[in-house]
């Protein structure tokens, strides 16, 4: 698999809840797929409830094995599911 990791996706609280995070994630998925990658990895922390909800509702699946000290959750998505 040709994989890429999305890191540091963040929206200030004032603009959350408007669908911007979902829009940005879909645009990233499209751009990543257009460049020949077929898998996306995202690390996050379970305390970031909004991020977890976004990733899970966007088709990312829980993965294991690469958790870090600051990120206790890992998600992966096959780009065949991205569009």
mmCIF file of N, CA and C in Angstrom:
data_model
loop_
_atom_site.group_PDB
_atom_site.id
_atom_site.type_symbol
_atom_site.label_atom_id
_atom_site.label_comp_id
_atom_site.label_asym_id
_atom_site.label_seq_id
_atom_site.Cartn_x
_atom_site.Cartn_y
_atom_site.Cartn_z
ATOM 1 N N UNK A 1 0.830 -1.197 0.000
ATOM 2 C CA UNK A 1 0.000 0.000 0.000
ATOM 3 C C UNK A 1 0.866 1.249 0.000
ATOM 4 N N UNK A 2 0.447 2.230 -0.774
ATOM 5 C CA UNK A 2 1.064 3.554 -0.719
ATOM 6 C C UNK A 2 0.245 4.384 0.251
ATOM 7 N N UNK A 3 0.828 4.683 1.398
ATOM 8 C CA UNK A 3 0.080 5.334 2.470
ATOM 9 C C UNK A 3 0.612 6.729 2.761
ATOM 10 N N UNK A 4 -0.263 7.553 3.314
ATOM 11 C CA UNK A 4 0.085 8.896 3.745
ATOM 12 C C UNK A 4 -0.572 9.123 5.107
ATOM 13 N N UNK A 5 0.042 9.981 5.901
ATOM 14 C CA UNK A 5 -0.526 10.325 7.206
ATOM 15 C C UNK A 5 -0.951 11.788 7.201
ATOM 16 N N UNK A 6 -2.153 12.047 7.671
ATOM 17 C CA UNK A 6 -2.623 13.425 7.869
ATOM 18 C C UNK A 6 -2.259 13.803 9.297
ATOM 19 N N UNK A 7 -1.600 14.961 9.444
ATOM 20 C CA UNK A 7 -1.194 15.425 10.769
ATOM 21 C C UNK A 7 -1.622 16.872 10.973
ATOM 22 N N UNK A 8 -1.926 17.209 12.190
ATOM 23 C CA UNK A 8 -2.186 18.588 12.614
ATOM 24 C C UNK A 8 -3.378 19.244 11.912
ATOM 25 N N UNK A 9 -4.444 18.525 11.728
ATOM 26 C CA UNK A 9 -5.662 19.142 11.196
ATOM 27 C C UNK A 9 -6.402 19.768 12.373
ATOM 28 N N UNK A 10 -6.635 21.078 12.304
ATOM 29 C CA UNK A 10 -7.208 21.789 13.446
ATOM 30 C C UNK A 10 -8.037 22.961 12.960
ATOM 31 N N UNK A 11 -9.194 23.142 13.585
ATOM 32 C CA UNK A 11 -10.022 24.319 13.340
ATOM 33 C C UNK A 11 -10.226 25.047 14.663
ATOM 34 N N UNK A 12 -10.147 26.364 14.633
ATOM 35 C CA UNK A 12 -10.385 27.134 15.850
ATOM 36 C C UNK A 12 -11.845 26.944 16.268
ATOM 37 N N UNK A 13 -12.113 26.992 17.559
ATOM 38 C CA UNK A 13 -13.468 26.728 18.054
ATOM 39 C C UNK A 13 -14.554 27.597 17.412
ATOM 40 N N UNK A 14 -14.222 28.816 17.055
ATOM 41 C CA UNK A 14 -15.225 29.736 16.506
ATOM 42 C C UNK A 14 -15.827 29.269 15.183
ATOM 43 N N UNK A 15 -15.123 28.419 14.439
ATOM 44 C CA UNK A 15 -15.635 27.985 13.127
ATOM 45 C C UNK A 15 -16.057 26.519 13.113
ATOM 46 N N UNK A 16 -16.010 25.873 14.249
ATOM 47 C CA UNK A 16 -16.427 24.466 14.312
ATOM 48 C C UNK A 16 -17.944 24.363 14.203
ATOM 49 N N UNK A 17 -18.409 23.208 13.768
ATOM 50 C CA UNK A 17 -19.841 22.967 13.660
ATOM 51 C C UNK A 17 -20.463 23.477 12.373
ATOM 52 N N UNK A 18 -19.643 23.919 11.424
ATOM 53 C CA UNK A 18 -20.140 24.449 10.155
ATOM 54 C C UNK A 18 -19.851 23.511 8.983
ATOM 55 N N UNK A 19 -19.296 22.346 9.264
ATOM 56 C CA UNK A 19 -18.977 21.399 8.205
ATOM 57 C C UNK A 19 -17.627 21.624 7.554
ATOM 58 N N UNK A 20 -16.845 22.562 8.066
ATOM 59 C CA UNK A 20 -15.544 22.861 7.462
ATOM 60 C C UNK A 20 -14.551 21.718 7.637
ATOM 61 N N UNK A 21 -14.557 21.074 8.787
ATOM 62 C CA UNK A 21 -13.654 19.947 9.015
ATOM 63 C C UNK A 21 -13.930 18.813 8.051
ATOM 64 N N UNK A 22 -15.202 18.493 7.864
ATOM 65 C CA UNK A 22 -15.585 17.429 6.933
ATOM 66 C C UNK A 22 -15.199 17.814 5.503
ATOM 67 N N UNK A 23 -15.434 19.073 5.136
ATOM 68 C CA UNK A 23 -15.068 19.556 3.803
ATOM 69 C C UNK A 23 -13.555 19.436 3.586
ATOM 70 N N UNK A 24 -12.770 19.907 4.540
ATOM 71 C CA UNK A 24 -11.310 19.846 4.411
ATOM 72 C C UNK A 24 -10.813 18.412 4.335
ATOM 73 N N UNK A 25 -11.391 17.529 5.139
ATOM 74 C CA UNK A 25 -10.978 16.131 5.119
ATOM 75 C C UNK A 25 -11.277 15.502 3.763
ATOM 76 N N UNK A 26 -12.456 15.758 3.214
ATOM 77 C CA UNK A 26 -12.801 15.210 1.893
ATOM 78 C C UNK A 26 -11.876 15.752 0.807
ATOM 79 N N UNK A 27 -11.542 17.038 0.873
ATOM 80 C CA UNK A 27 -10.621 17.622 -0.106
ATOM 81 C C UNK A 27 -9.229 17.002 0.019
ATOM 82 N N UNK A 28 -8.775 16.788 1.244
ATOM 83 C CA UNK A 28 -7.483 16.120 1.451
ATOM 84 C C UNK A 28 -7.507 14.713 0.882
ATOM 85 N N UNK A 29 -8.589 13.980 1.143
ATOM 86 C CA UNK A 29 -8.706 12.619 0.611
ATOM 87 C C UNK A 29 -8.629 12.624 -0.911
ATOM 88 N N UNK A 30 -9.326 13.550 -1.527
ATOM 89 C CA UNK A 30 -9.323 13.641 -2.994
ATOM 90 C C UNK A 30 -7.916 13.954 -3.512
ATOM 91 N N UNK A 31 -7.265 14.936 -2.910
ATOM 92 C CA UNK A 31 -5.921 15.329 -3.349
ATOM 93 C C UNK A 31 -4.913 14.199 -3.137
ATOM 94 N N UNK A 32 -5.034 13.495 -2.035
ATOM 95 C CA UNK A 32 -4.128 12.380 -1.748
ATOM 96 C C UNK A 32 -4.335 11.259 -2.758
ATOM 97 N N UNK A 33 -5.586 10.914 -3.029
ATOM 98 C CA UNK A 33 -5.891 9.883 -4.023
ATOM 99 C C UNK A 33 -5.409 10.258 -5.409
ATOM 100 N N UNK A 34 -5.567 11.531 -5.772
ATOM 101 C CA UNK A 34 -5.122 12.011 -7.083
ATOM 102 C C UNK A 34 -3.613 11.880 -7.259
ATOM 103 N N UNK A 35 -2.888 11.812 -6.167
ATOM 104 C CA UNK A 35 -1.425 11.693 -6.219
ATOM 105 C C UNK A 35 -0.948 10.245 -6.101
ATOM 106 N N UNK A 36 -1.879 9.315 -6.204
ATOM 107 C CA UNK A 36 -1.510 7.911 -6.274
ATOM 108 C C UNK A 36 -1.439 7.154 -4.961
ATOM 109 N N UNK A 37 -1.824 7.783 -3.870
ATOM 110 C CA UNK A 37 -1.834 7.088 -2.585
ATOM 111 C C UNK A 37 -3.143 6.324 -2.441
ATOM 112 N N UNK A 38 -3.103 5.202 -1.715
ATOM 113 C CA UNK A 38 -4.328 4.418 -1.579
ATOM 114 C C UNK A 38 -4.745 4.170 -0.135
ATOM 115 N N UNK A 39 -4.028 4.787 0.800
ATOM 116 C CA UNK A 39 -4.371 4.588 2.208
ATOM 117 C C UNK A 39 -4.005 5.838 2.999
ATOM 118 N N UNK A 40 -4.874 6.205 3.951
ATOM 119 C CA UNK A 40 -4.637 7.366 4.813
ATOM 120 C C UNK A 40 -4.636 6.904 6.262
ATOM 121 N N UNK A 41 -3.647 7.374 7.004
ATOM 122 C CA UNK A 41 -3.545 7.125 8.440
ATOM 123 C C UNK A 41 -3.717 8.443 9.183
ATOM 124 N N UNK A 42 -4.396 8.386 10.324
ATOM 125 C CA UNK A 42 -4.568 9.555 11.187
ATOM 126 C C UNK A 42 -4.374 9.107 12.631
ATOM 127 N N UNK A 43 -3.558 9.836 13.370
ATOM 128 C CA UNK A 43 -3.423 9.616 14.812
ATOM 129 C C UNK A 43 -4.166 10.733 15.516
ATOM 130 N N UNK A 44 -4.837 10.415 16.619
ATOM 131 C CA UNK A 44 -5.515 11.432 17.410
ATOM 132 C C UNK A 44 -5.586 10.979 18.859
ATOM 133 N N UNK A 45 -6.119 11.826 19.690
ATOM 134 C CA UNK A 45 -6.271 11.508 21.108
ATOM 135 C C UNK A 45 -7.752 11.328 21.424
ATOM 136 N N UNK A 46 -8.061 10.377 22.270
ATOM 137 C CA UNK A 46 -9.459 10.087 22.596
ATOM 138 C C UNK A 46 -10.166 11.274 23.251
ATOM 139 N N UNK A 47 -9.407 12.194 23.851
ATOM 140 C CA UNK A 47 -10.027 13.376 24.463
ATOM 141 C C UNK A 47 -10.544 14.358 23.411
ATOM 142 N N UNK A 48 -10.099 14.231 22.176
ATOM 143 C CA UNK A 48 -10.556 15.110 21.094
ATOM 144 C C UNK A 48 -11.814 14.508 20.464
ATOM 145 N N UNK A 49 -12.910 14.593 21.200
ATOM 146 C CA UNK A 49 -14.159 13.915 20.835
ATOM 147 C C UNK A 49 -14.676 14.327 19.458
ATOM 148 N N UNK A 50 -14.579 15.622 19.121
ATOM 149 C CA UNK A 50 -15.063 16.079 17.815
ATOM 150 C C UNK A 50 -14.266 15.449 16.679
ATOM 151 N N UNK A 51 -12.951 15.352 16.851
ATOM 152 C CA UNK A 51 -12.097 14.751 15.821
ATOM 153 C C UNK A 51 -12.418 13.270 15.666
ATOM 154 N N UNK A 52 -12.564 12.573 16.780
ATOM 155 C CA UNK A 52 -12.888 11.142 16.736
ATOM 156 C C UNK A 52 -14.206 10.928 16.001
ATOM 157 N N UNK A 53 -15.207 11.736 16.308
ATOM 158 C CA UNK A 53 -16.518 11.624 15.651
ATOM 159 C C UNK A 53 -16.393 11.872 14.147
ATOM 160 N N UNK A 54 -15.620 12.881 13.758
ATOM 161 C CA UNK A 54 -15.420 13.187 12.337
ATOM 162 C C UNK A 54 -14.770 12.016 11.614
ATOM 163 N N UNK A 55 -13.691 11.494 12.152
ATOM 164 C CA UNK A 55 -12.981 10.405 11.479
ATOM 165 C C UNK A 55 -13.851 9.158 11.372
ATOM 166 N N UNK A 56 -14.515 8.801 12.465
ATOM 167 C CA UNK A 56 -15.347 7.596 12.436
ATOM 168 C C UNK A 56 -16.525 7.749 11.478
ATOM 169 N N UNK A 57 -17.147 8.924 11.451
ATOM 170 C CA UNK A 57 -18.289 9.133 10.554
ATOM 171 C C UNK A 57 -17.853 9.310 9.099
ATOM 172 N N UNK A 58 -16.559 9.493 8.873
ATOM 173 C CA UNK A 58 -16.026 9.632 7.511
ATOM 174 C C UNK A 58 -15.439 8.327 6.985
ATOM 175 N N UNK A 59 -15.663 7.240 7.702
ATOM 176 C CA UNK A 59 -15.250 5.935 7.206
ATOM 177 C C UNK A 59 -13.889 5.450 7.652
ATOM 178 N N UNK A 60 -13.259 6.147 8.573
ATOM 179 C CA UNK A 60 -11.965 5.692 9.086
ATOM 180 C C UNK A 60 -12.194 4.557 10.077
ATOM 181 N N UNK A 61 -11.339 3.556 9.997
ATOM 182 C CA UNK A 61 -11.437 2.376 10.852
ATOM 183 C C UNK A 61 -10.334 2.410 11.907
ATOM 184 N N UNK A 62 -10.673 1.980 13.097
ATOM 185 C CA UNK A 62 -9.698 1.919 14.179
ATOM 186 C C UNK A 62 -8.576 0.946 13.822
ATOM 187 N N UNK A 63 -7.355 1.343 14.120
ATOM 188 C CA UNK A 63 -6.180 0.506 13.859
ATOM 189 C C UNK A 63 -5.345 0.466 15.132
ATOM 190 N N UNK A 64 -4.387 -0.432 15.180
ATOM 191 C CA UNK A 64 -3.523 -0.543 16.356
ATOM 192 C C UNK A 64 -2.077 -0.709 15.919
ATOM 193 N N UNK A 65 -1.187 -0.545 16.894
ATOM 194 C CA UNK A 65 0.208 -0.854 16.653
ATOM 195 C C UNK A 65 1.127 0.332 16.488
ATOM 196 N N UNK A 66 0.588 1.532 16.308
ATOM 197 C CA UNK A 66 1.469 2.688 16.116
ATOM 198 C C UNK A 66 1.094 3.853 17.035
ATOM 199 N N UNK A 67 0.415 3.554 18.134
ATOM 200 C CA UNK A 67 0.033 4.614 19.058
ATOM 201 C C UNK A 67 1.278 5.289 19.633
ATOM 202 N N UNK A 68 1.164 6.571 19.889
ATOM 203 C CA UNK A 68 2.270 7.327 20.474
ATOM 204 C C UNK A 68 1.847 7.833 21.849
ATOM 205 N N UNK A 69 2.769 8.448 22.540
ATOM 206 C CA UNK A 69 2.473 8.964 23.870
ATOM 207 C C UNK A 69 1.366 10.015 23.843
ATOM 208 N N UNK A 70 1.364 10.866 22.828
ATOM 209 C CA UNK A 70 0.374 11.944 22.772
ATOM 210 C C UNK A 70 -0.910 11.539 22.066
ATOM 211 N N UNK A 71 -0.881 10.470 21.292
ATOM 212 C CA UNK A 71 -2.047 10.034 20.522
ATOM 213 C C UNK A 71 -2.356 8.580 20.854
ATOM 214 N N UNK A 72 -3.501 8.353 21.474
ATOM 215 C CA UNK A 72 -3.837 6.988 21.877
ATOM 216 C C UNK A 72 -4.795 6.294 20.905
ATOM 217 N N UNK A 73 -5.169 6.969 19.829
ATOM 218 C CA UNK A 73 -6.028 6.369 18.805
ATOM 219 C C UNK A 73 -5.386 6.506 17.434
ATOM 220 N N UNK A 74 -5.548 5.481 16.638
ATOM 221 C CA UNK A 74 -5.043 5.483 15.268
ATOM 222 C C UNK A 74 -6.178 5.021 14.366
ATOM 223 N N UNK A 75 -6.349 5.728 13.255
ATOM 224 C CA UNK A 75 -7.379 5.374 12.276
ATOM 225 C C UNK A 75 -6.749 5.209 10.905
ATOM 226 N N UNK A 76 -7.358 4.357 10.093
ATOM 227 C CA UNK A 76 -6.894 4.140 8.728
ATOM 228 C C UNK A 76 -8.104 4.094 7.804
ATOM 229 N N UNK A 77 -7.900 4.537 6.575
ATOM 230 C CA UNK A 77 -8.960 4.494 5.561
ATOM 231 C C UNK A 77 -8.349 4.123 4.222
ATOM 232 N N UNK A 78 -8.956 3.145 3.568
ATOM 233 C CA UNK A 78 -8.575 2.801 2.198
ATOM 234 C C UNK A 78 -9.230 3.821 1.278
ATOM 235 N N UNK A 79 -8.473 4.372 0.348
ATOM 236 C CA UNK A 79 -9.024 5.425 -0.497
ATOM 237 C C UNK A 79 -10.088 4.937 -1.462
ATOM 238 N N UNK A 80 -10.202 3.658 -1.671
ATOM 239 C CA UNK A 80 -11.319 3.169 -2.473
ATOM 240 C C UNK A 80 -12.642 3.503 -1.797
ATOM 241 N N UNK A 81 -12.598 3.798 -0.481
ATOM 242 C CA UNK A 81 -13.780 4.195 0.283
ATOM 243 C C UNK A 81 -13.899 5.713 0.387
ATOM 244 N N UNK A 82 -12.918 6.438 -0.102
ATOM 245 C CA UNK A 82 -12.842 7.870 0.175
ATOM 246 C C UNK A 82 -13.801 8.710 -0.650
ATOM 247 N N UNK A 83 -14.201 8.251 -1.814
ATOM 248 C CA UNK A 83 -14.999 9.114 -2.686
ATOM 249 C C UNK A 83 -16.438 8.694 -2.714
#
